[in-house]
PDB file of C-alpha atoms in Angstrom:
ATOM      1  CA  MET E   1     112.053   8.681  94.167  1.00  0.00           C
ATOM      2  CA  PHE E   2     112.194  10.790  91.003  1.00  0.00           C
ATOM      3  CA  ASN E   3     114.083  14.061  91.220  1.00  0.00           C
ATOM      4  CA  PHE E   4     112.791  16.593  88.701  1.00  0.00           C
ATOM      5  CA  PHE E   5     115.393  19.181  89.669  1.00  0.00           C
ATOM      6  CA  SER E   6     118.377  16.982  88.927  1.00  0.00           C
ATOM      7  CA  ARG E   7     119.324  17.820  85.346  1.00  0.00           C
ATOM      8  CA  ARG E   8     122.051  17.072  82.833  1.00  0.00           C
ATOM      9  CA  SER E   9     123.494  19.669  80.487  1.00  0.00           C
ATOM     10  CA  THR E  10     122.616  18.072  77.132  1.00  0.00           C
ATOM     11  CA  PRO E  11     118.956  17.278  76.393  1.00  0.00           C
ATOM     12  CA  GLU E  12     118.049  13.892  74.956  1.00  0.00           C
ATOM     13  CA  LYS E  13     115.573  13.317  72.141  1.00  0.00           C
ATOM     14  CA  LEU E  14     112.070  12.100  72.874  1.00  0.00           C
ATOM     15  CA  PHE E  15     111.773   8.304  72.869  1.00  0.00           C
ATOM     16  CA  PHE E  16     108.863   8.428  70.394  1.00  0.00           C
ATOM     17  CA  LYS E  17     108.885   9.894  66.887  1.00  0.00           C
ATOM     18  CA  THR E  18     105.113  10.190  66.340  1.00  0.00           C
ATOM     19  CA  ASP E  19     103.053  12.666  68.353  1.00  0.00           C
ATOM     20  CA  ILE E  20      99.350  11.811  68.416  1.00  0.00           C
ATOM     21  CA  HIS E  21      98.142  14.656  70.643  1.00  0.00           C
ATOM     22  CA  CYS E  22      98.990  18.305  70.076  1.00  0.00           C
ATOM     23  CA  HIS E  23      97.293  21.575  69.190  1.00  0.00           C
ATOM     24  CA  ILE E  24      99.370  22.990  66.357  1.00  0.00           C
ATOM     25  CA  LEU E  25      96.665  23.581  63.736  1.00  0.00           C
ATOM     26  CA  PRO E  26      96.381  27.362  63.371  1.00  0.00           C
ATOM     27  CA  GLY E  27      93.464  29.366  64.674  1.00  0.00           C
ATOM     28  CA  ILE E  28      90.862  26.725  65.514  1.00  0.00           C
ATOM     29  CA  ASP E  29      91.251  26.067  69.253  1.00  0.00           C
ATOM     30  CA  ASP E  30      93.300  27.222  72.254  1.00  0.00           C
ATOM     31  CA  GLY E  31      96.566  26.107  70.676  1.00  0.00           C
ATOM     32  CA  SER E  32      98.473  27.868  67.902  1.00  0.00           C
ATOM     33  CA  PRO E  33      96.777  31.127  66.860  1.00  0.00           C
ATOM     34  CA  ASP E  34      98.335  31.360  63.376  1.00  0.00           C
ATOM     35  CA  VAL E  35     100.425  29.579  60.760  1.00  0.00           C
ATOM     36  CA  GLU E  36     103.672  31.300  61.774  1.00  0.00           C
ATOM     37  CA  THR E  37     103.327  30.053  65.354  1.00  0.00           C
ATOM     38  CA  SER E  38     102.401  26.578  64.130  1.00  0.00           C
ATOM     39  CA  VAL E  39     105.574  26.358  62.048  1.00  0.00           C
ATOM     40  CA  ALA E  40     107.707  27.479  64.998  1.00  0.00           C
ATOM     41  CA  LEU E  41     106.114  24.875  67.273  1.00  0.00           C
ATOM     42  CA  ILE E  42     106.634  22.125  64.696  1.00  0.00           C
ATOM     43  CA  GLU E  43     110.271  23.085  64.229  1.00  0.00           C
ATOM     44  CA  GLY E  44     110.718  22.893  67.988  1.00  0.00           C
ATOM     45  CA  MET E  45     109.111  19.450  68.020  1.00  0.00           C
ATOM     46  CA  GLN E  46     111.428  18.287  65.256  1.00  0.00           C
ATOM     47  CA  GLU E  47     114.425  19.381  67.305  1.00  0.00           C
ATOM     48  CA  MET E  48     113.154  17.059  70.045  1.00  0.00           C
ATOM     49  CA  GLY E  49     113.032  14.125  67.607  1.00  0.00           C
ATOM     50  CA  ILE E  50     109.426  14.215  66.357  1.00  0.00           C
ATOM     51  CA  GLU E  51     109.123  13.100  62.715  1.00  0.00           C
ATOM     52  CA  ARG E  52     105.365  12.599  62.341  1.00  0.00           C
ATOM     53  CA  ILE E  53     102.492  14.582  63.838  1.00  0.00           C
ATOM     54  CA  PHE E  54      98.777  13.940  64.129  1.00  0.00           C
ATOM     55  CA  ALA E  55      97.333  17.220  65.341  1.00  0.00           C
ATOM     56  CA  SER E  56      94.330  16.870  67.648  1.00  0.00           C
ATOM     57  CA  PRO E  57      92.228  20.044  67.714  1.00  0.00           C
ATOM     58  CA  HIS E  58      89.620  20.230  70.447  1.00  0.00           C
ATOM     59  CA  VAL E  59      86.062  19.293  69.563  1.00  0.00           C
ATOM     60  CA  THR E  60      83.803  20.556  72.349  1.00  0.00           C
ATOM     61  CA  ASP E  61      80.204  21.698  72.308  1.00  0.00           C
ATOM     62  CA  GLN E  62      79.851  25.498  71.903  1.00  0.00           C
ATOM     63  CA  VAL E  63      83.489  26.323  72.778  1.00  0.00           C
ATOM     64  CA  PHE E  64      85.362  24.561  69.940  1.00  0.00           C
ATOM     65  CA  PRO E  65      82.749  22.876  67.724  1.00  0.00           C
ATOM     66  CA  ASN E  66      85.349  21.891  65.129  1.00  0.00           C
ATOM     67  CA  THR E  67      84.483  19.707  62.167  1.00  0.00           C
ATOM     68  CA  LYS E  68      86.482  17.810  59.577  1.00  0.00           C
ATOM     69  CA  GLU E  69      86.095  20.825  57.312  1.00  0.00           C
ATOM     70  CA  THR E  70      87.567  23.328  59.785  1.00  0.00           C
ATOM     71  CA  ALA E  71      90.421  20.966  60.678  1.00  0.00           C
ATOM     72  CA  ASP E  72      91.178  20.116  57.045  1.00  0.00           C
ATOM     73  CA  LYS E  73      91.256  23.803  56.090  1.00  0.00           C
ATOM     74  CA  ALA E  74      93.715  24.635  58.896  1.00  0.00           C
ATOM     75  CA  LEU E  75      95.842  21.610  58.015  1.00  0.00           C
ATOM     76  CA  ASP E  76      95.966  22.607  54.338  1.00  0.00           C
ATOM     77  CA  GLU E  77      97.068  26.149  55.214  1.00  0.00           C
ATOM     78  CA  LEU E  78      99.783  24.840  57.512  1.00  0.00           C
ATOM     79  CA  GLN E  79     100.952  22.191  55.057  1.00  0.00           C
ATOM     80  CA  ALA E  80     101.239  24.778  52.290  1.00  0.00           C
ATOM     81  CA  GLU E  81     103.529  26.949  54.423  1.00  0.00           C
ATOM     82  CA  LEU E  82     105.630  23.987  55.521  1.00  0.00           C
ATOM     83  CA  SER E  83     106.037  22.908  51.899  1.00  0.00           C
ATOM     84  CA  ARG E  84     107.019  26.451  50.915  1.00  0.00           C
ATOM     85  CA  ARG E  85     109.770  26.311  53.533  1.00  0.00           C
ATOM     86  CA  GLY E  86     110.928  22.859  52.445  1.00  0.00           C
ATOM     87  CA  ASN E  87     109.858  21.209  55.710  1.00  0.00           C
ATOM     88  CA  SER E  88     108.903  17.588  54.995  1.00  0.00           C
ATOM     89  CA  ILE E  89     107.385  16.714  58.403  1.00  0.00           C
ATOM     90  CA  ILE E  90     104.633  14.095  58.019  1.00  0.00           C
ATOM     91  CA  LEU E  91     101.466  15.838  59.139  1.00  0.00           C
ATOM     92  CA  GLY E  92      97.863  14.750  59.634  1.00  0.00           C
ATOM     93  CA  HIS E  93      95.073  15.282  62.119  1.00  0.00           C
ATOM     94  CA  SER E  94      92.393  13.579  64.161  1.00  0.00           C
ATOM     95  CA  ALA E  95      90.730  15.413  67.073  1.00  0.00           C
ATOM     96  CA  GLU E  96      90.560  15.539  70.858  1.00  0.00           C
ATOM     97  CA  ASN E  97      86.907  14.698  71.376  1.00  0.00           C
ATOM     98  CA  ARG E  98      85.309  15.873  74.630  1.00  0.00           C
ATOM     99  CA  ILE E  99      82.547  13.466  75.673  1.00  0.00           C
ATOM    100  CA  ASP E 100      79.559  15.816  75.628  1.00  0.00           C
ATOM    101  CA  ASP E 101      76.350  16.384  73.657  1.00  0.00           C
ATOM    102  CA  LEU E 102      78.238  17.323  70.479  1.00  0.00           C
ATOM    103  CA  PHE E 103      80.307  14.152  70.774  1.00  0.00           C
ATOM    104  CA  MET E 104      77.196  12.005  71.046  1.00  0.00           C
ATOM    105  CA  GLN E 105      75.720  13.687  67.966  1.00  0.00           C
ATOM    106  CA  ASN E 106      78.942  13.186  65.998  1.00  0.00           C
ATOM    107  CA  PHE E 107      79.012   9.552  67.113  1.00  0.00           C
ATOM    108  CA  LYS E 108      75.444   9.105  65.903  1.00  0.00           C
ATOM    109  CA  ASP E 109      76.206  10.851  62.593  1.00  0.00           C
ATOM    110  CA  GLY E 110      79.451   8.949  62.004  1.00  0.00           C
ATOM    111  CA  THR E 111      81.494  12.159  61.807  1.00  0.00           C
ATOM    112  CA  LEU E 112      84.035  11.549  64.582  1.00  0.00           C
ATOM    113  CA  MET E 113      87.596  12.365  63.513  1.00  0.00           C
ATOM    114  CA  VAL E 114      89.899   9.417  64.145  1.00  0.00           C
ATOM    115  CA  LEU E 115      93.511   8.320  63.974  1.00  0.00           C
ATOM    116  CA  PRO E 116      94.582   5.477  61.669  1.00  0.00           C
ATOM    117  CA  GLY E 117      93.148   2.136  62.692  1.00  0.00           C
ATOM    118  CA  ASN E 118      89.926   3.808  63.868  1.00  0.00           C
ATOM    119  CA  ARG E 119      91.678   4.922  67.049  1.00  0.00           C
ATOM    120  CA  LEU E 120      89.731   7.708  68.721  1.00  0.00           C
ATOM    121  CA  LEU E 121      91.033  10.262  71.217  1.00  0.00           C
ATOM    122  CA  VAL E 122      88.406  10.963  73.879  1.00  0.00           C
ATOM    123  CA  GLU E 123      88.556  13.428  76.730  1.00  0.00           C
ATOM    124  CA  ASN E 124      86.631  13.670  79.983  1.00  0.00           C
ATOM    125  CA  SER E 125      85.584  16.943  81.517  1.00  0.00           C
ATOM    126  CA  PHE E 126      88.126  18.143  84.080  1.00  0.00           C
ATOM    127  CA  MET E 127      85.291  18.770  86.541  1.00  0.00           C
ATOM    128  CA  LEU E 128      83.692  15.331  86.745  1.00  0.00           C
ATOM    129  CA  GLU E 129      83.513  12.014  84.961  1.00  0.00           C
ATOM    130  CA  PRO E 130      80.724  11.722  82.372  1.00  0.00           C
ATOM    131  CA  TRP E 131      77.834   9.910  84.026  1.00  0.00           C
ATOM    132  CA  ASN E 132      77.628   7.373  81.185  1.00  0.00           C
ATOM    133  CA  LEU E 133      81.344   6.980  80.482  1.00  0.00           C
ATOM    134  CA  ASP E 134      81.487   3.189  80.701  1.00  0.00           C
ATOM    135  CA  GLN E 135      78.514   2.776  78.375  1.00  0.00           C
ATOM    136  CA  VAL E 136      79.880   5.275  75.857  1.00  0.00           C
ATOM    137  CA  LEU E 137      83.285   3.568  75.765  1.00  0.00           C
ATOM    138  CA  PHE E 138      81.592   0.195  75.341  1.00  0.00           C
ATOM    139  CA  ASP E 139      79.340   1.469  72.560  1.00  0.00           C
ATOM    140  CA  LEU E 140      82.326   2.943  70.740  1.00  0.00           C
ATOM    141  CA  GLN E 141      84.081  -0.413  70.773  1.00  0.00           C
ATOM    142  CA  VAL E 142      80.973  -2.218  69.567  1.00  0.00           C
ATOM    143  CA  LYS E 143      80.931   0.161  66.569  1.00  0.00           C
ATOM    144  CA  GLY E 144      84.568  -0.614  65.767  1.00  0.00           C
ATOM    145  CA  TYR E 145      86.261   2.385  67.360  1.00  0.00           C
ATOM    146  CA  ARG E 146      89.373   1.940  69.498  1.00  0.00           C
ATOM    147  CA  PRO E 147      88.998   4.613  72.202  1.00  0.00           C
ATOM    148  CA  ILE E 148      92.051   6.224  73.765  1.00  0.00           C
ATOM    149  CA  LEU E 149      91.387   8.244  76.938  1.00  0.00           C
ATOM    150  CA  VAL E 150      93.739  11.210  76.853  1.00  0.00           C
ATOM    151  CA  HIS E 151      95.677  12.433  79.899  1.00  0.00           C
ATOM    152  CA  PRO E 152      93.818  10.354  82.542  1.00  0.00           C
ATOM    153  CA  GLU E 153      96.467  11.516  85.018  1.00  0.00           C
ATOM    154  CA  ARG E 154      94.921  14.999  84.892  1.00  0.00           C
ATOM    155  CA  TYR E 155      91.438  14.014  86.088  1.00  0.00           C
ATOM    156  CA  SER E 156      91.680  14.763  89.807  1.00  0.00           C
ATOM    157  CA  TYR E 157      88.431  12.937  90.605  1.00  0.00           C
ATOM    158  CA  TYR E 158      90.300   9.669  89.992  1.00  0.00           C
ATOM    159  CA  TYR E 159      93.006  10.415  92.554  1.00  0.00           C
ATOM    160  CA  GLY E 160      90.947   9.084  95.421  1.00  0.00           C
ATOM    161  CA  LYS E 161      89.644   6.059  93.531  1.00  0.00           C
ATOM    162  CA  LYS E 162      92.420   4.510  91.496  1.00  0.00           C
ATOM    163  CA  ASP E 163      90.237   1.489  90.826  1.00  0.00           C
ATOM    164  CA  ARG E 164      88.508   3.523  88.102  1.00  0.00           C
ATOM    165  CA  TYR E 165      91.737   3.526  86.125  1.00  0.00           C
ATOM    166  CA  THR E 166      91.859  -0.262  86.297  1.00  0.00           C
ATOM    167  CA  THR E 167      88.180  -0.685  85.430  1.00  0.00           C
ATOM    168  CA  ILE E 168      88.313   1.610  82.401  1.00  0.00           C
ATOM    169  CA  HIS E 169      91.598   0.238  81.091  1.00  0.00           C
ATOM    170  CA  ASN E 170      90.653  -3.411  81.578  1.00  0.00           C
ATOM    171  CA  ALA E 171      87.407  -2.796  79.661  1.00  0.00           C
ATOM    172  CA  GLY E 172      89.414  -2.049  76.514  1.00  0.00           C
ATOM    173  CA  THR E 173      90.082   1.692  76.538  1.00  0.00           C
ATOM    174  CA  ALA E 174      93.721   2.619  76.015  1.00  0.00           C
ATOM    175  CA  PHE E 175      95.403   5.411  78.003  1.00  0.00           C
ATOM    176  CA  GLN E 176      97.559   8.240  76.661  1.00  0.00           C
ATOM    177  CA  ILE E 177      99.535  10.293  79.167  1.00  0.00           C
ATOM    178  CA  ASN E 178     101.112  13.690  78.514  1.00  0.00           C
ATOM    179  CA  ILE E 179     104.862  14.168  78.455  1.00  0.00           C
ATOM    180  CA  LEU E 180     104.142  17.515  80.133  1.00  0.00           C
ATOM    181  CA  SER E 181     102.695  15.639  83.108  1.00  0.00           C
ATOM    182  CA  LEU E 182     105.909  13.659  83.480  1.00  0.00           C
ATOM    183  CA  ALA E 183     107.824  16.930  83.187  1.00  0.00           C
ATOM    184  CA  GLY E 184     105.921  18.314  86.181  1.00  0.00           C
ATOM    185  CA  HIS E 185     104.480  21.125  84.085  1.00  0.00           C
ATOM    186  CA  TYR E 186     100.958  20.885  85.520  1.00  0.00           C
ATOM    187  CA  GLY E 187     101.907  20.068  89.100  1.00  0.00           C
ATOM    188  CA  ARG E 188     102.913  17.309  91.495  1.00  0.00           C
ATOM    189  CA  ASP E 189      99.693  15.308  91.403  1.00  0.00           C
ATOM    190  CA  GLU E 190      99.593  15.028  87.623  1.00  0.00           C
ATOM    191  CA  LYS E 191     103.196  13.867  87.587  1.00  0.00           C
ATOM    192  CA  ARG E 192     102.622  11.403  90.413  1.00  0.00           C
ATOM    193  CA  PHE E 193      99.597   9.818  88.771  1.00  0.00           C
ATOM    194  CA  ALA E 194     101.314   9.629  85.379  1.00  0.00           C
ATOM    195  CA  GLU E 195     104.078   7.708  87.136  1.00  0.00           C
ATOM    196  CA  TYR E 196     101.479   5.539  88.862  1.00  0.00           C
ATOM    197  CA  LEU E 197      99.974   4.574  85.505  1.00  0.00           C
ATOM    198  CA  ILE E 198     103.439   3.709  84.193  1.00  0.00           C
ATOM    199  CA  GLU E 199     104.098   1.554  87.255  1.00  0.00           C
ATOM    200  CA  LYS E 200     100.805  -0.305  86.736  1.00  0.00           C
ATOM    201  CA  GLY E 201     101.470  -0.923  83.050  1.00  0.00           C
ATOM    202  CA  MET E 202      98.490   1.153  81.908  1.00  0.00           C
ATOM    203  CA  VAL E 203     100.255   3.602  79.587  1.00  0.00           C
ATOM    204  CA  ASP E 204      99.616   2.743  75.939  1.00  0.00           C
ATOM    205  CA  TYR E 205     100.506   6.034  74.265  1.00  0.00           C
ATOM    206  CA  VAL E 206     102.346   9.248  75.117  1.00  0.00           C
ATOM    207  CA  GLY E 207     101.573  12.666  73.635  1.00  0.00           C
ATOM    208  CA  THR E 208     103.000  16.139  74.011  1.00  0.00           C
ATOM    209  CA  ASP E 209      99.617  17.960  74.246  1.00  0.00           C
ATOM    210  CA  LEU E 210     101.639  20.902  72.962  1.00  0.00           C
ATOM    211  CA  HIS E 211      99.771  24.206  72.750  1.00  0.00           C
ATOM    212  CA  ARG E 212     102.414  26.929  72.974  1.00  0.00           C
ATOM    213  CA  SER E 213     106.120  27.755  73.234  1.00  0.00           C
ATOM    214  CA  SER E 214     106.129  27.471  77.040  1.00  0.00           C
ATOM    215  CA  HIS E 215     105.272  23.806  76.594  1.00  0.00           C
ATOM    216  CA  LEU E 216     108.316  23.360  74.357  1.00  0.00           C
ATOM    217  CA  GLU E 217     110.451  24.983  77.040  1.00  0.00           C
ATOM    218  CA  SER E 218     109.104  22.659  79.749  1.00  0.00           C
ATOM    219  CA  ILE E 219     109.709  19.568  77.627  1.00  0.00           C
ATOM    220  CA  ASN E 220     113.239  20.637  76.735  1.00  0.00           C
ATOM    221  CA  ARG E 221     114.097  21.144  80.417  1.00  0.00           C
ATOM    222  CA  TYR E 222     112.625  17.738  81.143  1.00  0.00           C
ATOM    223  CA  LEU E 223     114.705  16.097  78.397  1.00  0.00           C
ATOM    224  CA  ALA E 224     117.853  17.253  80.207  1.00  0.00           C
ATOM    225  CA  SER E 225     116.719  15.743  83.527  1.00  0.00           C
ATOM    226  CA  LYS E 226     117.453  12.420  85.202  1.00  0.00           C
ATOM    227  CA  ASP E 227     113.686  11.970  85.490  1.00  0.00           C
ATOM    228  CA  TYR E 228     113.495  11.704  81.727  1.00  0.00           C
ATOM    229  CA  LEU E 229     116.042   8.876  81.649  1.00  0.00           C
ATOM    230  CA  ARG E 230     114.029   6.935  84.232  1.00  0.00           C
ATOM    231  CA  HIS E 231     110.713   7.472  82.478  1.00  0.00           C
ATOM    232  CA  ARG E 232     112.229   6.591  79.116  1.00  0.00           C
ATOM    233  CA  ALA E 233     113.620   3.354  80.506  1.00  0.00           C
ATOM    234  CA  ALA E 234     110.172   2.454  81.841  1.00  0.00           C
ATOM    235  CA  LEU E 235     108.270   3.296  78.642  1.00  0.00           C
ATOM    236  CA  ASP E 236     110.594   2.834  75.678  1.00  0.00           C
ATOM    237  CA  GLY E 237     109.292   0.037  73.452  1.00  0.00           C
ATOM    238  CA  LYS E 238     106.065  -0.276  75.465  1.00  0.00           C
ATOM    239  CA  ILE E 239     103.902   2.379  73.834  1.00  0.00           C
ATOM    240  CA  GLY E 240     102.037   2.262  70.545  1.00  0.00           C
ATOM    241  CA  ASN E 241     102.788   5.673  69.011  1.00  0.00           C
ATOM    242  CA  GLU E 242     104.755   4.303  66.067  1.00  0.00           C
ATOM    243  CA  LEU E 243     102.105   1.688  65.234  1.00  0.00           C
ATOM    244  CA  ILE E 244      99.608   4.369  64.276  1.00  0.00           C
TER     245      ILE E 244
END
């Protein structure tokens, strides 16, 4: 049984050096609001051992209809400030793509923002699974994309039917869990199902999903916990973050 409240005094570093899921591009989604905040978040991530970042701004219909142009502009502004400060963090971006009408249009137009190797972060609604999820994931693979379903441990509609995890994963979609879930930041269920996916060997990537300073604080507390040592032992060398 994991014990989140049992902590050590000295935090460890994260067991991965590349973060593929975070919201540190300034001013384009619900993450960092400005360049100054973005720099502070990145410096905090570096203290935890992160050396390379692929930011993943939300792309959702109407709410955050980001494009390559909006993401590139924010990245350029952030990179300029980092360079001015002498910070040599390796920085790029893809996107966290909500499966909705805008996603389907971007898929049709060939404008989806991807990670290296044509890896594609996709996100379900938190309310319900997309009705055509299996077909969409299949179609993506046929077109050469390598879909990665982000934070599946946070979709509560899977809690009562764990077989969906197995079906989706076995059909070729990779899973990325959030370190914040393992830290207990969202709640007990998210942590429990992240641990379940680890136990079943269905965790392919880990991301911070960092949005704000409170997330840094939660991760740092977690890094000083015995839970972290157990999770690290279960995942170290078994995830693909550094292969991207």
